[in-house]
Coordinates of C-alpha atoms in Angstrom, one line a residue:
Chain A
M1 CA -4.9 -23.4 -6.8
S2 CA -5.2 -26.7 -5.0
S3 CA -3.9 -29.1 -7.7
M4 CA -1.0 -28.9 -10.2
T5 CA -3.5 -28.9 -13.1
G6 CA -5.1 -25.8 -11.5
M7 CA -1.7 -24.2 -11.3
R8 CA -1.0 -25.0 -15.0
D9 CA -4.3 -23.5 -16.0
H10 CA -3.5 -20.3 -14.3
V11 CA -0.1 -20.1 -16.0
T12 CA -1.6 -20.8 -19.4
A13 CA -4.2 -18.2 -18.9
M14 CA -1.6 -15.7 -17.8
A15 CA 0.3 -16.2 -21.0
T16 CA -2.5 -14.7 -23.0
Q17 CA -2.1 -11.4 -21.2
P18 CA 1.3 -9.9 -21.8
A19 CA 1.0 -7.1 -19.2
V20 CA 0.2 -9.6 -16.5
L21 CA 2.9 -11.9 -17.6
G22 CA 5.4 -9.1 -17.6
A23 CA 4.3 -8.0 -14.1
A24 CA 4.6 -11.6 -12.8
A25 CA 8.1 -11.9 -14.3
I26 CA 9.2 -8.6 -12.8
L27 CA 7.7 -9.7 -9.4
L28 CA 9.5 -13.0 -9.6
A29 CA 12.8 -11.3 -10.4
L30 CA 12.4 -8.9 -7.5
V31 CA 11.6 -11.7 -5.1
V32 CA 14.7 -13.7 -6.3
V33 CA 16.9 -10.6 -6.0
A34 CA 15.7 -10.0 -2.4
A35 CA 16.1 -13.6 -1.4
A36 CA 19.6 -13.9 -2.9
A37 CA 20.8 -10.5 -1.6
P38 CA 23.3 -11.9 0.9
W39 CA 25.0 -13.9 -1.8
F40 CA 24.7 -11.6 -4.9
A41 CA 24.9 -8.1 -3.5
P42 CA 28.3 -6.5 -4.3
S43 CA 28.8 -5.6 -0.6
D44 CA 27.1 -5.9 2.7
P45 CA 25.9 -2.4 3.7
S46 CA 25.6 -3.5 7.4
D47 CA 29.3 -4.2 7.5
L48 CA 30.5 -0.7 8.5
A49 CA 34.2 -1.6 8.2
S50 CA 33.9 -2.0 4.5
L51 CA 32.7 1.5 3.9
D52 CA 35.1 4.1 2.6
L53 CA 34.1 7.8 3.1
F54 CA 36.3 8.7 0.1
D55 CA 33.8 6.8 -2.0
S56 CA 30.8 8.7 -0.6
H57 CA 28.3 10.7 -2.8
L58 CA 29.4 9.0 -6.0
P59 CA 26.9 9.2 -8.9
P60 CA 25.9 6.1 -10.9
S61 CA 28.8 4.6 -12.9
W62 CA 27.6 5.8 -16.3
L63 CA 27.6 9.4 -15.3
N64 CA 30.5 11.8 -15.0
G65 CA 32.5 11.1 -11.9
G66 CA 31.0 7.6 -11.5
D67 CA 33.0 4.6 -10.4
A68 CA 32.8 1.2 -12.1
R69 CA 32.7 -0.5 -8.7
Y70 CA 29.5 1.2 -7.8
L71 CA 26.9 0.6 -10.6
L72 CA 24.2 2.8 -9.1
G73 CA 26.5 5.2 -7.1
T74 CA 27.0 5.5 -3.4
D75 CA 25.3 7.3 -0.5
S76 CA 26.7 9.8 2.0
Q77 CA 28.5 7.0 4.0
G78 CA 30.1 5.5 0.9
A79 CA 27.8 2.5 0.9
D80 CA 27.1 0.9 -2.5
L81 CA 23.5 1.9 -3.5
L82 CA 22.9 -1.3 -5.4
S83 CA 23.6 -3.4 -2.3
L84 CA 21.5 -1.1 -0.1
L85 CA 18.7 -1.5 -2.6
M86 CA 18.9 -5.3 -2.7
Y87 CA 18.9 -5.5 1.1
G88 CA 16.2 -2.8 1.4
L89 CA 14.0 -4.8 -1.0
R90 CA 14.6 -7.9 1.2
T91 CA 13.5 -6.0 4.3
S92 CA 10.4 -4.5 2.6
L93 CA 9.3 -7.8 1.3
T94 CA 9.9 -9.6 4.6
V95 CA 8.0 -7.0 6.6
G96 CA 5.2 -6.9 4.0
L97 CA 4.7 -10.7 3.9
L98 CA 4.9 -11.2 7.7
A99 CA 2.4 -8.3 8.2
V100 CA -0.1 -9.9 5.8
A101 CA 0.4 -13.3 7.4
L102 CA -0.4 -11.7 10.8
S103 CA -3.5 -10.0 9.4
V104 CA -4.7 -13.2 7.8
T105 CA -4.1 -15.2 11.0
I106 CA -6.0 -12.7 13.2
G107 CA -8.7 -12.2 10.6
L108 CA -9.2 -15.9 9.9
L109 CA -9.4 -16.9 13.5
L110 CA -11.8 -14.1 14.5
G111 CA -13.8 -14.5 11.3
L112 CA -14.2 -18.2 11.9
I113 CA -15.3 -17.7 15.4
A114 CA -17.7 -14.9 14.5
G115 CA -19.3 -16.7 11.6
Y116 CA -19.6 -20.1 13.3
A117 CA -20.4 -19.2 16.9
R118 CA -22.6 -16.2 16.1
G119 CA -24.3 -14.7 19.1
W120 CA -22.4 -12.4 21.4
A121 CA -19.0 -13.4 20.1
D122 CA -20.0 -12.4 16.6
T123 CA -21.4 -9.1 17.9
L124 CA -18.3 -8.3 19.8
I125 CA -15.8 -9.2 17.0
M126 CA -17.7 -7.5 14.2
R127 CA -18.4 -4.4 16.3
A128 CA -14.6 -4.1 17.0
A129 CA -14.1 -4.5 13.2
D130 CA -16.6 -1.8 12.5
I131 CA -14.9 0.6 14.9
Q132 CA -11.6 -0.1 13.3
F133 CA -13.1 0.4 9.9
T134 CA -14.0 4.0 10.9
F135 CA -10.3 4.9 10.5
P136 CA -8.1 4.5 7.4
A137 CA -5.7 1.6 7.8
M138 CA -2.7 3.7 7.1
L139 CA -3.5 6.1 9.9
L140 CA -4.1 3.3 12.3
A141 CA -0.8 1.6 11.4
L142 CA 1.0 5.0 11.9
L143 CA -0.7 5.4 15.3
I144 CA 0.0 1.9 16.5
G145 CA 3.6 2.0 15.2
G146 CA 4.3 5.5 16.6
L147 CA 2.7 5.0 20.0
A148 CA 4.2 1.5 20.5
R149 CA 7.6 3.1 19.7
S150 CA 7.2 5.9 22.2
M151 CA 6.4 3.4 24.9
L152 CA 9.8 1.8 24.6
P153 CA 13.0 3.3 25.9
V154 CA 15.1 5.0 23.2
N155 CA 17.8 2.3 23.2
Q156 CA 15.3 -0.5 22.4
Q157 CA 13.5 1.3 19.7
E158 CA 15.8 0.2 16.9
E159 CA 15.9 -3.4 17.9
A160 CA 12.1 -3.6 18.3
A161 CA 11.4 -1.7 15.1
F162 CA 10.9 -4.8 12.9
F163 CA 8.4 -6.3 15.3
I164 CA 6.6 -3.1 15.9
V165 CA 6.1 -2.4 12.2
V166 CA 4.8 -6.0 11.5
L167 CA 2.5 -5.7 14.5
A168 CA 1.2 -2.3 13.4
L169 CA 0.5 -3.3 9.8
G170 CA -1.0 -6.7 10.9
I171 CA -3.4 -5.2 13.4
S172 CA -4.4 -2.4 11.1
H173 CA -5.8 -4.7 8.4
W174 CA -7.3 -7.8 10.2
P175 CA -11.0 -6.6 9.9
H176 CA -10.9 -6.9 6.1
F177 CA -10.1 -10.6 6.5
A178 CA -12.5 -11.2 9.4
R179 CA -15.4 -9.8 7.4
L180 CA -14.6 -11.9 4.4
V181 CA -14.2 -15.1 6.3
R182 CA -17.3 -14.5 8.5
A183 CA -19.4 -14.1 5.4
A184 CA -17.9 -17.2 3.8
V185 CA -18.4 -19.2 6.9
I186 CA -22.0 -18.2 7.3
S187 CA -22.8 -19.2 3.7
E188 CA -20.9 -22.5 4.1
A189 CA -22.4 -23.4 7.5
G190 CA -25.9 -23.6 6.0
K191 CA -25.0 -26.1 3.4
N192 CA -26.0 -29.7 3.4
Y193 CA -22.6 -31.3 3.8
V194 CA -22.0 -29.4 7.0
M195 CA -25.4 -30.6 8.3
A196 CA -24.5 -34.2 7.3
S197 CA -21.2 -33.9 9.1
R198 CA -22.8 -32.6 12.2
L199 CA -25.4 -35.4 12.2
S200 CA -22.6 -38.0 11.8
G201 CA -21.3 -36.7 15.1
R202 CA -18.3 -34.6 14.2
G203 CA -17.3 -32.0 16.8
H204 CA -17.4 -28.2 16.2
A205 CA -13.6 -27.9 15.8
G206 CA -13.6 -30.7 13.2
I207 CA -16.4 -29.2 11.2
L208 CA -14.9 -25.7 11.4
F209 CA -11.3 -26.6 10.5
R210 CA -11.8 -29.6 8.3
H211 CA -14.9 -28.6 6.3
I212 CA -15.7 -24.9 6.6
M213 CA -12.3 -23.3 6.6
P214 CA -10.9 -25.0 3.5
N215 CA -14.0 -23.9 1.6
S216 CA -13.7 -20.3 2.7
L217 CA -10.1 -19.8 1.8
N218 CA -10.3 -18.7 -1.9
P219 CA -11.4 -15.1 -1.3
V220 CA -8.9 -14.9 1.6
F221 CA -6.1 -15.9 -0.8
V222 CA -7.1 -13.2 -3.3
L223 CA -7.4 -10.5 -0.7
A224 CA -4.1 -11.5 0.9
T225 CA -2.3 -11.1 -2.5
M226 CA -3.8 -7.6 -2.9
D227 CA -2.9 -6.8 0.7
I228 CA 0.8 -7.4 0.2
A229 CA 0.8 -4.3 -2.0
F230 CA -0.9 -2.4 0.8
A231 CA 1.5 -3.7 3.4
I232 CA 4.6 -2.9 1.4
M233 CA 3.3 0.6 0.6
T234 CA 2.3 1.3 4.2
E235 CA 5.6 0.0 5.6
A236 CA 7.4 2.4 3.2
T237 CA 5.2 5.3 4.3
L238 CA 5.9 4.5 8.0
S239 CA 9.6 4.3 7.4
F240 CA 9.6 7.4 5.3
L241 CA 8.0 9.3 8.1
G242 CA 10.6 7.9 10.5
F243 CA 8.3 5.5 12.4
G244 CA 9.2 2.3 10.6
M245 CA 12.5 0.6 9.9
P246 CA 15.6 2.4 11.3
A247 CA 18.6 3.5 9.1
S248 CA 20.6 0.6 10.6
Q249 CA 18.2 -1.9 9.0
P250 CA 16.8 0.1 6.1
S251 CA 13.8 -0.8 4.0
L252 CA 13.0 0.9 0.7
G253 CA 11.0 3.6 2.6
T254 CA 13.9 4.2 5.0
L255 CA 16.3 4.6 2.0
I256 CA 13.9 7.1 0.4
R257 CA 13.7 9.1 3.7
V258 CA 17.5 9.3 3.9
G259 CA 17.9 10.0 0.2
Y260 CA 15.3 12.8 0.3
G261 CA 17.8 14.9 2.4
Y262 CA 20.2 14.8 -0.5
L263 CA 17.7 15.7 -3.3
F264 CA 18.4 19.4 -3.0
S265 CA 22.1 19.1 -3.4
G266 CA 21.4 17.4 -6.8
E267 CA 22.3 13.9 -5.6
W268 CA 19.0 12.5 -7.1
W269 CA 20.2 8.9 -7.4
I270 CA 20.1 8.2 -3.6
V271 CA 16.3 8.8 -3.6
A272 CA 15.4 8.0 -7.2
F273 CA 16.5 4.3 -7.3
P274 CA 14.7 3.2 -4.1
S275 CA 11.6 5.0 -5.3
L276 CA 11.7 3.3 -8.6
V277 CA 12.1 -0.1 -7.1
L278 CA 9.3 0.5 -4.6
V279 CA 6.9 1.7 -7.3
T280 CA 7.9 -1.2 -9.6
L281 CA 7.3 -3.7 -6.8
V282 CA 3.9 -2.3 -5.8
V283 CA 2.7 -2.0 -9.4
S284 CA 3.6 -5.6 -10.2
V285 CA 2.0 -6.9 -7.0
N286 CA -1.2 -4.9 -7.8
V287 CA -1.3 -6.1 -11.5
V288 CA -0.9 -9.7 -10.5
G289 CA -3.3 -9.3 -7.6
D290 CA -6.0 -7.7 -9.8
W291 CA -5.6 -10.5 -12.3
L292 CA -5.9 -13.2 -9.6
R293 CA -9.0 -11.6 -8.3
D294 CA -10.7 -11.5 -11.6
R295 CA -9.9 -15.1 -12.2
L296 CA -10.5 -16.7 -8.8
D297 CA -13.2 -14.5 -7.4
P298 CA -15.2 -12.4 -9.8
K299 CA -17.6 -11.4 -6.9
L300 CA -14.9 -9.2 -5.3
R301 CA -14.6 -7.0 -8.4
Chain B
M1 CA -36.0 9.1 8.5
N2 CA -36.4 5.9 10.4
P3 CA -35.5 6.7 14.1
V4 CA -34.1 3.2 14.8
Y5 CA -31.6 3.5 11.9
F6 CA -30.7 7.0 13.0
A7 CA -30.2 5.9 16.6
R8 CA -28.0 3.0 15.6
R9 CA -25.7 5.1 13.5
V10 CA -25.4 7.8 16.2
G11 CA -24.8 5.0 18.7
H12 CA -22.0 3.7 16.6
A13 CA -20.4 7.2 16.3
V14 CA -20.6 7.7 20.0
L15 CA -19.1 4.3 20.7
V16 CA -16.1 5.1 18.4
V17 CA -15.4 8.4 20.1
F18 CA -15.8 6.7 23.6
I19 CA -13.3 4.0 22.8
V20 CA -10.8 6.3 21.3
S21 CA -11.2 8.6 24.4
L22 CA -10.4 5.6 26.6
I23 CA -7.3 4.8 24.6
A24 CA -6.2 8.5 24.5
F25 CA -6.7 8.8 28.3
Q26 CA -4.8 5.6 28.9
L27 CA -1.9 6.8 26.8
G28 CA -1.2 9.6 29.3
E29 CA -1.1 7.0 32.0
V30 CA 1.3 4.6 30.1
I31 CA 3.7 6.9 28.4
G32 CA 5.7 9.3 30.5
D33 CA 4.8 10.9 33.7
P34 CA 3.4 14.4 33.4
V35 CA 4.9 15.5 36.7
T36 CA 8.4 14.5 35.4
A37 CA 7.6 16.1 32.1
I38 CA 6.8 19.4 33.8
L39 CA 9.2 19.5 36.7
G40 CA 12.1 17.5 35.3
L41 CA 13.8 14.4 36.7
D42 CA 15.6 15.9 39.7
A43 CA 12.7 17.9 41.3
P44 CA 12.3 17.2 45.1
A45 CA 9.7 14.7 46.1
S46 CA 7.7 17.3 48.0
A47 CA 7.3 19.4 44.9
R48 CA 6.3 16.4 42.9
E49 CA 3.7 15.4 45.5
A50 CA 2.3 18.9 45.5
L51 CA 1.9 19.1 41.7
R52 CA 0.5 15.6 41.7
E53 CA -2.3 16.7 44.1
Q54 CA -2.8 20.0 42.3
M55 CA -3.2 18.2 38.9
G56 CA -5.6 15.7 40.5
L57 CA -3.3 12.7 39.7
D58 CA -3.9 11.2 43.1
Q59 CA -7.6 10.6 42.3
P60 CA -8.9 7.2 41.3
W61 CA -9.0 6.7 37.5
P62 CA -12.7 7.0 36.9
V63 CA -12.6 10.4 38.5
R64 CA -9.6 11.4 36.4
Y65 CA -11.3 10.0 33.2
L66 CA -14.4 12.1 33.8
A67 CA -12.3 15.1 34.4
F68 CA -10.4 14.4 31.2
I69 CA -13.7 14.1 29.3
G70 CA -15.0 17.3 30.9
D71 CA -11.9 19.2 29.9
A72 CA -12.0 17.7 26.4
L73 CA -15.5 18.8 25.9
Q74 CA -14.4 22.3 26.6
G75 CA -11.5 22.0 24.2
E76 CA -9.1 21.9 27.1
F77 CA -6.2 19.5 26.5
G78 CA -3.5 21.1 28.7
M79 CA -0.2 22.5 27.7
S80 CA 2.1 21.1 25.0
Y81 CA 5.2 19.8 26.8
R82 CA 7.4 21.0 24.0
A83 CA 5.9 24.3 22.9
Q84 CA 4.7 25.3 26.5
R85 CA 1.5 26.6 25.0
P86 CA -2.1 25.4 25.3
V87 CA -2.7 22.6 22.9
A88 CA -6.1 24.0 21.8
D89 CA -4.3 27.2 20.5
I90 CA -1.8 25.2 18.5
I91 CA -4.6 23.1 16.9
V92 CA -6.8 26.1 16.1
E93 CA -3.7 27.7 14.4
R94 CA -3.0 24.6 12.3
I95 CA -6.4 23.6 11.2
P96 CA -6.7 26.0 8.2
A97 CA -3.6 24.6 6.6
T98 CA -4.8 21.0 6.7
V99 CA -8.4 21.9 5.7
E100 CA -7.3 23.9 2.7
L101 CA -4.9 21.2 1.5
A102 CA -7.5 18.4 1.9
I103 CA -10.4 20.3 0.3
S104 CA -8.2 21.3 -2.7
A105 CA -7.2 17.7 -3.2
L106 CA -10.8 16.5 -2.9
I107 CA -12.0 19.0 -5.5
L108 CA -9.1 18.1 -7.8
S109 CA -9.7 14.4 -7.5
L110 CA -13.5 14.6 -8.2
W111 CA -13.0 17.2 -10.9
I112 CA -10.5 15.0 -12.8
G113 CA -11.7 11.5 -11.7
I114 CA -15.4 11.7 -12.6
P115 CA -15.0 12.8 -16.2
L116 CA -12.2 10.2 -16.7
G117 CA -14.5 7.5 -15.3
V118 CA -17.4 8.5 -17.5
V119 CA -15.3 8.6 -20.6
A120 CA -13.8 5.2 -19.8
A121 CA -17.3 3.7 -19.3
I122 CA -18.9 5.3 -22.4
W123 CA -16.2 4.4 -24.8
R124 CA -15.1 1.2 -23.0
E125 CA -13.7 -0.5 -26.0
S126 CA -11.5 2.4 -27.0
C127 CA -7.7 2.5 -26.5
W128 CA -8.3 5.5 -24.2
A129 CA -10.3 3.4 -21.8
S130 CA -7.7 0.7 -21.5
A131 CA -4.9 3.3 -21.2
L132 CA -6.9 4.8 -18.4
M133 CA -7.4 1.5 -16.6
T134 CA -3.7 0.8 -16.9
G135 CA -2.9 4.3 -15.7
S136 CA -5.2 3.8 -12.7
V137 CA -3.3 0.8 -11.6
V138 CA -0.1 2.8 -11.6
G139 CA -1.9 5.7 -10.0
V140 CA -3.0 3.6 -6.9
S141 CA 0.4 2.1 -6.7
L142 CA 2.3 5.4 -6.4
P143 CA 3.1 6.1 -2.8
T144 CA 2.0 9.6 -1.9
F145 CA 5.4 10.6 -0.7
V146 CA 7.1 9.4 -3.9
V147 CA 4.8 11.6 -6.0
G148 CA 5.6 14.5 -3.8
I149 CA 9.4 13.9 -4.1
M150 CA 9.1 13.5 -7.8
L151 CA 7.2 16.8 -8.1
I152 CA 9.7 18.6 -5.9
F153 CA 12.6 17.2 -8.0
V154 CA 11.2 18.4 -11.3
F155 CA 9.5 21.7 -10.4
S156 CA 11.6 22.9 -7.5
V157 CA 15.1 21.5 -7.9
Q158 CA 15.3 21.3 -11.7
L159 CA 13.0 24.1 -12.9
G160 CA 12.9 26.2 -9.8
M161 CA 9.2 27.1 -10.6
L162 CA 7.4 26.1 -7.4
P163 CA 8.4 26.3 -3.7
S164 CA 9.2 22.9 -2.1
F165 CA 8.1 23.7 1.4
G166 CA 5.8 25.8 3.6
R167 CA 2.5 27.6 2.8
G168 CA 3.8 30.8 1.3
Q169 CA 2.2 34.1 2.5
T170 CA -1.1 33.8 4.4
V171 CA -3.9 36.3 5.0
A172 CA -6.0 36.4 8.1
I173 CA -9.8 36.3 7.7
G174 CA -10.8 36.5 11.4
A175 CA -9.0 33.6 13.1
W176 CA -8.6 31.8 9.8
Q177 CA -5.1 32.1 8.2
T178 CA -5.8 31.4 4.5
G179 CA -3.1 30.8 1.8
L180 CA -5.7 30.9 -1.0
L181 CA -5.6 34.7 -1.5
T182 CA -1.9 35.3 -2.2
A183 CA 0.1 34.3 -5.2
S184 CA 2.8 32.6 -3.1
G185 CA 0.2 30.8 -1.1
L186 CA -1.4 29.4 -4.2
A187 CA 1.9 28.4 -5.7
A188 CA 2.8 26.6 -2.5
L189 CA -0.5 24.7 -2.6
I190 CA -0.1 23.3 -6.1
M191 CA 2.3 20.4 -5.5
P192 CA 1.0 19.2 -2.1
A193 CA -2.6 19.2 -3.5
I194 CA -1.6 17.2 -6.6
S195 CA 0.5 14.7 -4.5
L196 CA -2.5 14.2 -2.3
A197 CA -5.0 13.9 -5.1
I198 CA -3.2 11.5 -7.5
S199 CA -4.1 8.1 -6.0
Q200 CA -7.7 9.4 -5.3
V201 CA -8.1 10.4 -8.9
A202 CA -7.4 6.8 -9.9
L203 CA -9.8 5.5 -7.3
V204 CA -12.6 7.8 -8.3
A205 CA -12.2 7.1 -12.0
R206 CA -12.3 3.4 -11.4
L207 CA -15.4 3.6 -9.2
V208 CA -17.3 5.9 -11.6
R209 CA -16.4 3.7 -14.5
A210 CA -17.6 0.5 -12.7
E211 CA -20.9 2.1 -11.5
M212 CA -21.5 3.7 -14.9
L213 CA -21.0 0.4 -16.7
E214 CA -23.5 -1.2 -14.3
V215 CA -26.1 1.5 -14.9
L216 CA -25.6 1.5 -18.7
R217 CA -26.7 -2.1 -18.7
M218 CA -30.0 -1.3 -17.1
D219 CA -33.3 -1.6 -19.0
Y220 CA -34.3 2.0 -18.5
I221 CA -31.2 3.1 -20.4
R222 CA -32.0 0.8 -23.3
F223 CA -35.6 2.1 -23.3
A224 CA -34.3 5.7 -23.3
R225 CA -32.1 4.9 -26.3
A226 CA -35.0 3.1 -28.0
R227 CA -37.1 6.2 -27.6
G228 CA -34.5 8.0 -29.7
I229 CA -33.1 10.2 -26.9
R230 CA -29.6 11.5 -27.9
D231 CA -26.6 9.7 -26.5
R232 CA -25.4 12.7 -24.6
V233 CA -28.6 13.1 -22.7
V234 CA -28.8 9.4 -21.9
H235 CA -25.2 9.4 -20.6
F236 CA -25.3 12.5 -18.5
R237 CA -28.9 12.9 -17.5
H238 CA -29.9 9.3 -17.1
A239 CA -26.8 7.3 -16.4
L240 CA -24.4 9.6 -14.5
R241 CA -27.1 10.8 -12.2
N242 CA -27.7 7.3 -11.0
T243 CA -24.1 6.7 -10.3
L244 CA -23.9 9.6 -7.9
L245 CA -25.1 7.6 -4.9
P246 CA -21.8 5.5 -4.6
I247 CA -19.9 8.7 -5.3
I248 CA -21.4 10.2 -2.1
T249 CA -20.1 7.3 -0.1
V250 CA -16.8 7.4 -1.7
S251 CA -16.4 11.1 -1.2
G252 CA -16.9 10.6 2.5
I253 CA -14.4 7.8 2.7
Q254 CA -12.1 9.9 0.5
I255 CA -12.1 12.8 2.9
G256 CA -11.0 10.3 5.5
Y257 CA -8.2 9.1 3.3
L258 CA -7.2 12.6 2.3
I259 CA -6.8 13.6 6.0
A260 CA -4.8 10.4 6.7
F261 CA -2.5 11.0 3.8
A262 CA -2.3 14.7 4.4
V263 CA 0.0 13.6 7.3
V264 CA 2.4 12.2 4.8
V265 CA 2.1 15.1 2.3
E266 CA 2.6 17.6 5.0
Q267 CA 5.8 15.9 6.1
V268 CA 7.2 15.9 2.5
F269 CA 6.4 19.6 2.0
Q270 CA 6.9 20.7 5.6
W271 CA 3.3 22.0 5.4
P272 CA 2.4 23.6 8.8
G273 CA -0.8 21.7 9.4
L274 CA -2.1 19.1 11.9
G275 CA -0.1 16.3 10.3
T276 CA 3.3 17.8 10.9
M277 CA 2.2 18.8 14.4
F278 CA 1.1 15.2 15.1
L279 CA 4.4 13.7 13.8
A280 CA 6.5 16.1 15.8
A281 CA 4.5 15.3 18.9
L282 CA 4.8 11.5 18.2
T283 CA 8.6 11.9 17.9
E284 CA 8.9 13.8 21.1
S285 CA 6.2 11.9 23.1
D286 CA 4.3 15.2 23.5
I287 CA 1.3 13.4 25.1
P288 CA -1.2 16.3 25.4
V289 CA -0.8 17.0 21.7
I290 CA -1.1 13.3 20.7
T291 CA -4.2 13.0 22.9
A292 CA -5.9 16.1 21.4
F293 CA -5.1 14.9 17.9
L294 CA -6.6 11.4 18.6
M295 CA -9.8 12.9 20.0
L296 CA -10.1 15.3 17.0
I297 CA -9.5 12.5 14.5
A298 CA -12.0 10.2 16.3
C299 CA -14.8 12.9 16.2
L300 CA -13.9 13.7 12.6
F301 CA -14.1 10.2 11.3
A302 CA -17.1 9.2 13.4
G303 CA -18.8 12.4 12.1
I304 CA -17.9 11.7 8.5
N305 CA -19.2 8.1 8.7
L306 CA -22.4 9.3 10.3
I307 CA -23.0 12.0 7.6
V308 CA -22.3 9.5 4.8
D309 CA -24.7 6.9 6.3
M310 CA -27.4 9.6 6.6
L311 CA -27.0 10.8 3.1
Y312 CA -27.0 7.3 1.8
A313 CA -30.2 6.5 3.7
L314 CA -31.8 9.7 2.4
A315 CA -30.8 8.9 -1.2
D316 CA -31.7 5.2 -1.1
P317 CA -34.8 4.1 0.9
R318 CA -33.8 0.5 0.7
V319 CA -30.8 1.1 3.1
R320 CA -32.9 2.6 5.9
L321 CA -35.7 0.1 5.5
A322 CA -33.4 -2.9 5.5
E323 CA -31.5 -1.9 8.6
G324 CA -34.2 -0.4 10.6

């Protein structure tokens, strides 16, 4: 992915697989919708003054009792579901991407140190990773998120929710990256060009960041793509359980949690549309991620 | 078994439990003050001081940590702030629900996942195999709670066939309350077990397929075919048997995942297990319950990992020789 020709090769190769192409197109569309939400959403759900309780509990516009102003219907507050979805998608994607960025940063740094320094630093870092690997990442994220929340006073929990979720997801997944980077660093460090660079008098930091790191990034890139699906899904799970994003700043998971309460009164749309968007998003990330993995790094298969 | 390998794995398990116990112990120190939790905010200072001394909170922390471990070893985690009952009683009461749910889901995922994986590997060029692989991507991408909500919508709200919450009627066998012996208990188990199993089915099928394809390429399979042994015997007696090793590992990891995601499923179906207990405790900062749950989970996962490593070493001598 380093040069434009490389990029074009990938696009050409993608065109031969309709399912992957379709998933990539859907993913792109979702990202555009999320990015453009403030400009294209019919209304701003955080603007409470615009809500009208007379418009609450409306079904999608094509159903009996629907209203043309609200394409996908409204929730219990009278908020436009389509707008809620666009903003929710934006929140889900933002949290997911930042969480992966955090995992990659922690994992890359610790992996580089462990693989290059070896010795006690290596032992310490990898032992910590092993201990974390004993527990499923989802459970860890829930524990970190839930416990961090309960350490804060109630009035600060909503404001801090965003950071807590990113932190919980980021911490819960760094060992995957650290292991990958460490292995890549160890195999690179033994190669002749590193030896040559060392003999020519380059310092450790120079060798590590200018030579070894760039050559260890490919598998990290692949894993990071796959990890976005995990992060989005885990964030949704945390929010669904009530330990993620608050209702004042809803992600797709929060919308599903709120909508679940109305399922039994037959108002299926409040929970169905966020679920559909979430599943579509995760499936398309997974399909594109699988394909990237097969192309860039057959070893990971 | 190689004693060095064995000692290292046991050492790892002990280390995991030790570190979690430090965290769990520290939680009680950081979150909330037990004296306030018990006596309330406006208790007089003298009463606070007396309780503090009585609970041993005036001791230095290594002493308190050792006391904590001593209590934990006897299953003594104090009283739940909210329920005002011993935490150990609550946990013992809730274990059967979670265990029955997780084991049903495990059986379901192996029972469906293994045959699907075998079929996809044997007829790998067929349209069934590619449909299965596509389906498995969707399967791993379906969040557990979304599956649960979909099932509830169809089978509870629309068709009114299955209960959407609770465990139904239970029967006591000694201290164990089982839901497996009554019609309403079984009906209540169906949807939670399926929700929990779905993503695991996809994972098992993918893994079995990958392993099976690997094995089918081996020389001994080609020799077996050359000797004129029937396909069915080659596939099931020669090939499938040699894919069982990774399945052992995965089943272990799977039990872990099932227990983690049981927390989610229990919340969707209001299943009265450890998961709903833990989430309620987390919401209300019920520290003794959270602490006990952490210790239980640590022992469980450390134990599962240890057993998987042991089985793996027994089944494949290369593992224990390489590490020892």
